[in-house]
mmCIF file of C-alpha atoms in Angstrom:
data_model
loop_
_atom_site.group_PDB
_atom_site.id
_atom_site.type_symbol
_atom_site.label_atom_id
_atom_site.label_comp_id
_atom_site.label_asym_id
_atom_site.label_seq_id
_atom_site.Cartn_x
_atom_site.Cartn_y
_atom_site.Cartn_z
ATOM 1 C CA UNK A 1 -54.074 -67.172 -58.544
ATOM 2 C CA UNK A 2 -51.877 -68.864 -55.949
ATOM 3 C CA UNK A 3 -48.289 -68.155 -56.995
ATOM 4 C CA UNK A 4 -46.818 -70.288 -54.218
ATOM 5 C CA UNK A 5 -47.583 -73.414 -56.243
ATOM 6 C CA UNK A 6 -45.959 -72.206 -59.453
ATOM 7 C CA UNK A 7 -42.585 -73.832 -59.898
ATOM 8 C CA UNK A 8 -39.847 -72.400 -62.033
ATOM 9 C CA UNK A 9 -38.776 -74.790 -64.727
ATOM 10 C CA UNK A 10 -35.098 -75.023 -65.485
ATOM 11 C CA UNK A 11 -33.250 -77.062 -68.005
ATOM 12 C CA UNK A 12 -30.914 -79.603 -66.464
ATOM 13 C CA UNK A 13 -27.263 -78.580 -66.233
ATOM 14 C CA UNK A 14 -25.347 -79.420 -69.403
ATOM 15 C CA UNK A 15 -21.701 -80.372 -69.092
ATOM 16 C CA UNK A 16 -19.211 -78.630 -71.329
ATOM 17 C CA UNK A 17 -17.401 -81.094 -73.550
ATOM 18 C CA UNK A 18 -13.877 -80.843 -74.910
ATOM 19 C CA UNK A 19 -15.383 -80.270 -78.368
ATOM 20 C CA UNK A 20 -17.538 -77.345 -77.183
ATOM 21 C CA UNK A 21 -14.534 -75.797 -75.436
ATOM 22 C CA UNK A 22 -12.607 -76.018 -78.717
ATOM 23 C CA UNK A 23 -15.469 -74.349 -80.603
ATOM 24 C CA UNK A 24 -15.448 -71.547 -78.057
ATOM 25 C CA UNK A 25 -11.673 -71.055 -78.333
ATOM 26 C CA UNK A 26 -11.830 -70.949 -82.142
ATOM 27 C CA UNK A 27 -14.750 -68.529 -81.991
ATOM 28 C CA UNK A 28 -12.893 -66.150 -79.684
ATOM 29 C CA UNK A 29 -9.834 -66.276 -81.969
ATOM 30 C CA UNK A 30 -12.020 -65.446 -84.994
ATOM 31 C CA UNK A 31 -14.348 -62.840 -83.531
ATOM 32 C CA UNK A 32 -12.687 -61.681 -80.320
ATOM 33 C CA UNK A 33 -13.694 -61.896 -76.713
ATOM 34 C CA UNK A 34 -17.130 -60.410 -76.111
ATOM 35 C CA UNK A 35 -18.654 -61.217 -79.513
ATOM 36 C CA UNK A 36 -20.629 -64.115 -78.087
ATOM 37 C CA UNK A 37 -23.599 -63.773 -80.454
ATOM 38 C CA UNK A 38 -21.297 -63.985 -83.490
ATOM 39 C CA UNK A 39 -19.554 -67.024 -82.017
ATOM 40 C CA UNK A 40 -22.946 -68.669 -81.464
ATOM 41 C CA UNK A 41 -23.650 -68.367 -85.197
ATOM 42 C CA UNK A 42 -20.485 -70.270 -86.158
ATOM 43 C CA UNK A 43 -21.014 -73.453 -84.149
ATOM 44 C CA UNK A 44 -23.759 -75.582 -82.617
ATOM 45 C CA UNK A 45 -23.481 -75.027 -78.876
ATOM 46 C CA UNK A 46 -26.432 -77.292 -77.978
ATOM 47 C CA UNK A 47 -28.842 -74.510 -77.036
ATOM 48 C CA UNK A 48 -26.406 -72.485 -74.988
ATOM 49 C CA UNK A 49 -26.724 -68.701 -74.853
ATOM 50 C CA UNK A 50 -24.172 -65.945 -75.249
ATOM 51 C CA UNK A 51 -24.153 -65.499 -71.486
ATOM 52 C CA UNK A 52 -23.300 -69.169 -71.058
ATOM 53 C CA UNK A 53 -20.420 -68.782 -73.520
ATOM 54 C CA UNK A 54 -19.135 -65.742 -71.624
ATOM 55 C CA UNK A 55 -19.309 -67.607 -68.318
ATOM 56 C CA UNK A 56 -17.499 -70.636 -69.755
ATOM 57 C CA UNK A 57 -14.812 -68.407 -71.268
ATOM 58 C CA UNK A 58 -14.212 -66.862 -67.840
ATOM 59 C CA UNK A 59 -13.818 -70.342 -66.340
ATOM 60 C CA UNK A 60 -11.316 -71.293 -69.046
ATOM 61 C CA UNK A 61 -9.325 -68.101 -68.434
ATOM 62 C CA UNK A 62 -9.388 -68.582 -64.675
ATOM 63 C CA UNK A 63 -8.163 -72.179 -64.890
ATOM 64 C CA UNK A 64 -5.447 -71.380 -67.482
ATOM 65 C CA UNK A 65 -7.031 -73.634 -70.096
ATOM 66 C CA UNK A 66 -6.755 -71.018 -72.824
ATOM 67 C CA UNK A 67 -3.613 -70.912 -74.850
#
């Protein structure tokens, strides 16, 4: 089998909306930072994973958009 011709398939990048950011903020207030799997159960994050939530939370913290 020639593995050089196998391409990795990735989903296209999904933008984070204001609404999704609000869901994330509410989820962190309810369950605490780090409980990404519990937060995922509360809201529909359009197929995002716990790792994606963690990464977005770090961006929000870094840009002072959490408050």
